[in-house]
Each structure stands twice: as C-alpha cells, then as structure tokens.
Amino acid sequence: MKLHGTMKINHNGHLEIGGCDAVTLARQFGTPLYVLDEACFRHNCRRYYRAFTERHNGLAVYAGKTLLTLAICHIIAQEGLGLDVVSGGELHTAWKARFPMDRVYFHGNNKSEAELRLALELNVGSFMVDNTYELAILSRLAKETDTVAEVILRLTPGVEAHTHEYIQTGQNDSKFGLVIENGQALETLKLALSTENVHLKGLHCHIGSQVFELESYNHTAEVMMAFAAEAYRETGWAPEELNLGGGLGIYYARGDEPQSIEAYADTVITAVHRLAGEYGLPAPLVLVEPGRSISGPAGSTLYTIGAVKEIPGIRKYVAVDGGMGDNPRPALYQAQYEALLANRATEEPGELVSIAGKCCESGDMLIFDIKLPAPQPGDILAVSATGAYNYSMSMNYNRLPRPAMVLVDDGNADIIVARETYDDLLRNDRIPNRLLEQQKVLKLAR
Ligand code: LLP
C-alpha cells in the first residue's frame, strides 16, 4: 500500500497516521473508523492556494460533496479556499460552521425554490445556474427580497474526459449544464443578461472526475474561451470569472498516475491567459473546484477482520466489519483500493485474498485479489485514500450504523463525526397510532 500524507510504519510494526498508532485508534474509537490526516488535508489545500491564488491570483473552491462536516468547513475557511455546495444540507452545514458566505458557490441541476431562497437569505456568493428554469426562479426570488444574485452559467463543453462513464460530466448528453454546441448556452447567456435581479458574473464547466490527463483541461479551456469570445462579439459581455470545475485524479491503486496540483494550475491558467490575449478578452479570474485531490488521500478507513473463509481453488474471502455502507465506490464504479494490516504492517504480504463487506449483498466486496500477510480474525485492516466520496456517500443499508470519523494530527485524535448508534437509526421512525391500536386489539383478542 502506498503510504499517503503523514502515514508511516512505527517501531511496533504498526501503521501510524498523523502521529497516532492505527491499532490504538481502532481500540480507542472502535471500527469501522474513518481516519482523517489533518496535515495531509491542509497540505493539499495549501498547494491549491499557492498554485492558484498566490501564483496566479485565481481561486480554488473545495468541492464539499467529497467530504463535508462542520470541522472540515473550519479547515477550508482557515486555508483560504472557497466552498462548492450542492444542496440545502451542504449549505446549512457551511452556515452552521460560520463559513464566509461570500466564498460559497451554490451548485445543483435542480435546486428547489426553498434551497434558492435559503441561499439568498444567507447571502451566498455565487449561484451556479444550470438551466433557464432555475434562472427564472432565482430572478423572481431575488426581486422579492430586493437583492441581486451573482450568477455563473454552467455550460456543457462537449469534452469527454477519460474516466468512468458515471463520473463523466462534460459530454453533451449530460443532465448538467447548457450545451455550447447547439446554441443553447449562448441563448441562455443573452437571456441572463436581460434578466432582472441577476448579475451575470461568469462561466463554469466540469468535465468529470478522477481525470489524469491535463490535455483534457487544456482542451476545455480552449472550448470555454472560444465560447467567451463568441459571447463577447455578440453581446459585448465578457466573463469576470471562468470556473473550470474539479476532477484532478488521485492515486488509489497501481496504475493510477495523477498529475500534480502545480502542473494542473499552470496548464489551466496559462491556457486561459494565452487565449484571452489571442481573443482580445480581459483575462478572467480562473477558478477550479477540486474535491477528491484534497480530501481523498487524507482519509483512511480502519476495519476489524472477522470471518475468513477459504473456497479451495477458488478464493479466500476475508470479511470486515464495514463495507459498501461506508464505502459504496467499489460496488458503484468498480473502484480499486489498496490496504494493509495495520497491526502487522512489516510482515510479508504473501497471501492472495479478497476483502468482503458485511452487507447482505454479494456485490459488497471492497477489494478483489489483494496480497496480505495471511489475515486472521481480529487483525486491523487499513484501506487508504478513502477521504473522498466515502463518508459523504455512506448509507445505512441493513441498518448498519455509520462509522465515526477522527481527525488526527501530531499524535492527537479528535472525533469530528460521532459513531451512529442503534437509536440514531430509529430517530426518524414513527409508529402510527392505528398500528398501536391494532396491537391493543390483538392483545385483547388473545
Ligand atoms: N465541481 C463539480 C461541478 C462537480 O460535479 C464535481 C464532482 C467536482 C467539482 C469535484 O470533482 P473532484 O475534484 O472531486 O473530482 N461519486 C463519484 C464522483 C462524482 C463526482 C461528482 N462531481 C466518485 O466517487 O468517484
């Protein structure tokens, strides 16, 4: 397993993260356990801040969908990044954490009227408008509340990023954004310019996630700037902001070769500035919306191994106390992960096994064919790079409570998400009176 961030193997032969022994963490907080390496998370934020803001006067906006909690909002605010939220729930989290609202970018292809109203009340910095339906509602609500909404139009650049089909977003056949190629984008841009109580500030696109080729970004910048030039010729309007979305890939397993944050920044910013010069446009502020490349490598999940079942000549199944409930990515996208035994980290990984989750579903497999030192019940399995789209996509299938999350740094470990209890699972359950009445009747009848 690649050691990410502050991970190391300590003198006990145990995995250590943020100066904390992973075996001790498992004992202290129980498993499954999400462990977030604060120094790694902050380091990734800082690399974005330096590469985009200090070097080029741009802005990196953290994509909250990858991992958002109150504590995360505090870190993002401290590190000077913006925050991309995609729902009333994420917005509420940011507000409760007192995140500076002028740095919030509100996304979503079907924001409800209630969500838009809440965002206006909270003075959200920018509305990433996805369609004309939303534009009309936003204009009406802004008028009612006597405000002007800052609008960025989300466009579909027609770029197909090389990534899993389900996480591709830039192609024309997408539920997101306004298509450039067929004129829809330009038409809506003109409409936005004449719409009351909105100020059209810029343009946005996002081509997909877990992208390894910087050429895809270069090409996207070309498509977006060509569109900006066309809009400028037709209307005299030029974008103050150009947001090229997120998507930078990370290392999960062998074969993944991510590009550096710095190379990514240089590619997109150089391209936009060069094209602005060529088209005679004022250079827009360049924004990106990284999520996975900030939170992903900073997270790990600790599990306790339980049942080990060998089917001779076929496969050895090693079951852990979590699975698709805390990490649905392997089941959804055939995502690959690496792992090691945190309590036996120096032992030779000599046995080929497959890691199964505990959900009642055959598809609940975390890792197929991984080499580990013959796993035994009670061993602690650490899966790396689980910081993005794990907790945020977790679920209670089979009424499994969701794990706790600890933030580790310099030998300190603090809970930032408490473990769900069985009673938490019942919190929203209700029994209608008529069922209780029936129970009484049945008792009487007996
Ligand atoms: N901006 C927009 C508009 C997005 O749609 C996304 C991701 C991002 C930024 C952040 O992209 P990132 O830097 O994290 O790649 N659940 C899937 C990924 C879905 C991506 C959704 N949009 C997964 O687990 O791989």
mmCIF file of C-alpha atoms and ligand atoms in Angstrom, residues 63 65-66 84 107 154 167 204 206 208-210 245-248 289-293 329 333 389 393, ligand 1:
data_model
loop_
_atom_site.group_PDB
_atom_site.id
_atom_site.type_symbol
_atom_site.label_atom_id
_atom_site.label_comp_id
_atom_site.label_asym_id
_atom_site.label_seq_id
_atom_site.Cartn_x
_atom_site.Cartn_y
_atom_site.Cartn_z
ATOM 1 C CA ALA A 63 -15.975 20.601 -3.536
ATOM 2 C CA LYS A 65 -19.596 16.782 -1.927
ATOM 3 C CA THR A 66 -16.395 14.790 -1.373
ATOM 4 C CA ASP A 84 -18.748 24.478 -3.508
ATOM 5 C CA HIS A 107 -24.301 24.244 -7.489
ATOM 6 C CA ARG A 154 -22.866 26.200 -16.063
ATOM 7 C CA ILE A 167 -18.491 10.282 -13.325
ATOM 8 C CA HIS A 204 -18.462 27.341 -15.444
ATOM 9 C CA HIS A 206 -16.850 20.487 -15.193
ATOM 10 C CA GLY A 208 -15.596 14.787 -14.961
ATOM 11 C CA SER A 209 -13.793 13.322 -12.017
ATOM 12 C CA GLN A 210 -10.631 11.239 -11.450
ATOM 13 C CA GLY A 245 -14.596 22.676 -12.342
ATOM 14 C CA GLY A 246 -12.790 19.934 -10.464
ATOM 15 C CA GLY A 247 -11.682 16.468 -11.369
ATOM 16 C CA LEU A 248 -7.940 16.093 -10.785
ATOM 17 C CA GLU A 289 -13.285 23.120 -7.831
ATOM 18 C CA PRO A 290 -11.088 20.333 -6.506
ATOM 19 C CA GLY A 291 -12.575 17.812 -4.123
ATOM 20 C CA ARG A 292 -11.042 14.360 -4.374
ATOM 21 C CA SER A 293 -7.472 15.675 -4.748
ATOM 22 C CA ARG A 329 -17.428 3.122 -4.529
ATOM 23 C CA TYR A 333 -17.731 2.145 -10.018
ATOM 24 C CA TYR A 389 -16.851 10.175 -1.610
ATOM 25 C CA MET A 393 -21.839 8.674 0.104
HETATM 26 N N1 LLP B 1 -17.314 20.534 -9.420
HETATM 27 C C1 LLP B 1 -18.392 19.929 -9.929
HETATM 28 C C2 LLP B 1 -19.386 20.722 -10.635
HETATM 29 C C3 LLP B 1 -18.555 18.549 -9.777
HETATM 30 O O1 LLP B 1 -19.619 17.964 -10.299
HETATM 31 C C4 LLP B 1 -17.590 17.803 -9.073
HETATM 32 C C5 LLP B 1 -17.750 16.371 -8.866
HETATM 33 C C6 LLP B 1 -16.477 18.478 -8.538
HETATM 34 C C7 LLP B 1 -16.367 19.844 -8.747
HETATM 35 C C8 LLP B 1 -15.393 17.790 -7.761
HETATM 36 O O2 LLP B 1 -14.706 16.869 -8.527
HETATM 37 P P1 LLP B 1 -13.417 16.135 -7.926
HETATM 38 O O3 LLP B 1 -12.288 17.142 -7.833
HETATM 39 O O4 LLP B 1 -13.765 15.612 -6.598
HETATM 40 O O5 LLP B 1 -13.117 15.071 -8.907
HETATM 41 N N2 LLP B 1 -19.037 9.982 -6.598
HETATM 42 C C9 LLP B 1 -18.045 9.854 -7.643
HETATM 43 C C10 LLP B 1 -17.572 11.197 -8.135
HETATM 44 C C11 LLP B 1 -18.692 12.108 -8.562
HETATM 45 C C12 LLP B 1 -18.173 13.439 -8.986
HETATM 46 C C13 LLP B 1 -19.240 14.453 -8.875
HETATM 47 N N3 LLP B 1 -18.814 15.766 -9.201
HETATM 48 C C14 LLP B 1 -16.886 9.009 -7.131
HETATM 49 O O6 LLP B 1 -16.954 8.526 -6.010
HETATM 50 O O7 LLP B 1 -15.907 8.818 -7.851
#
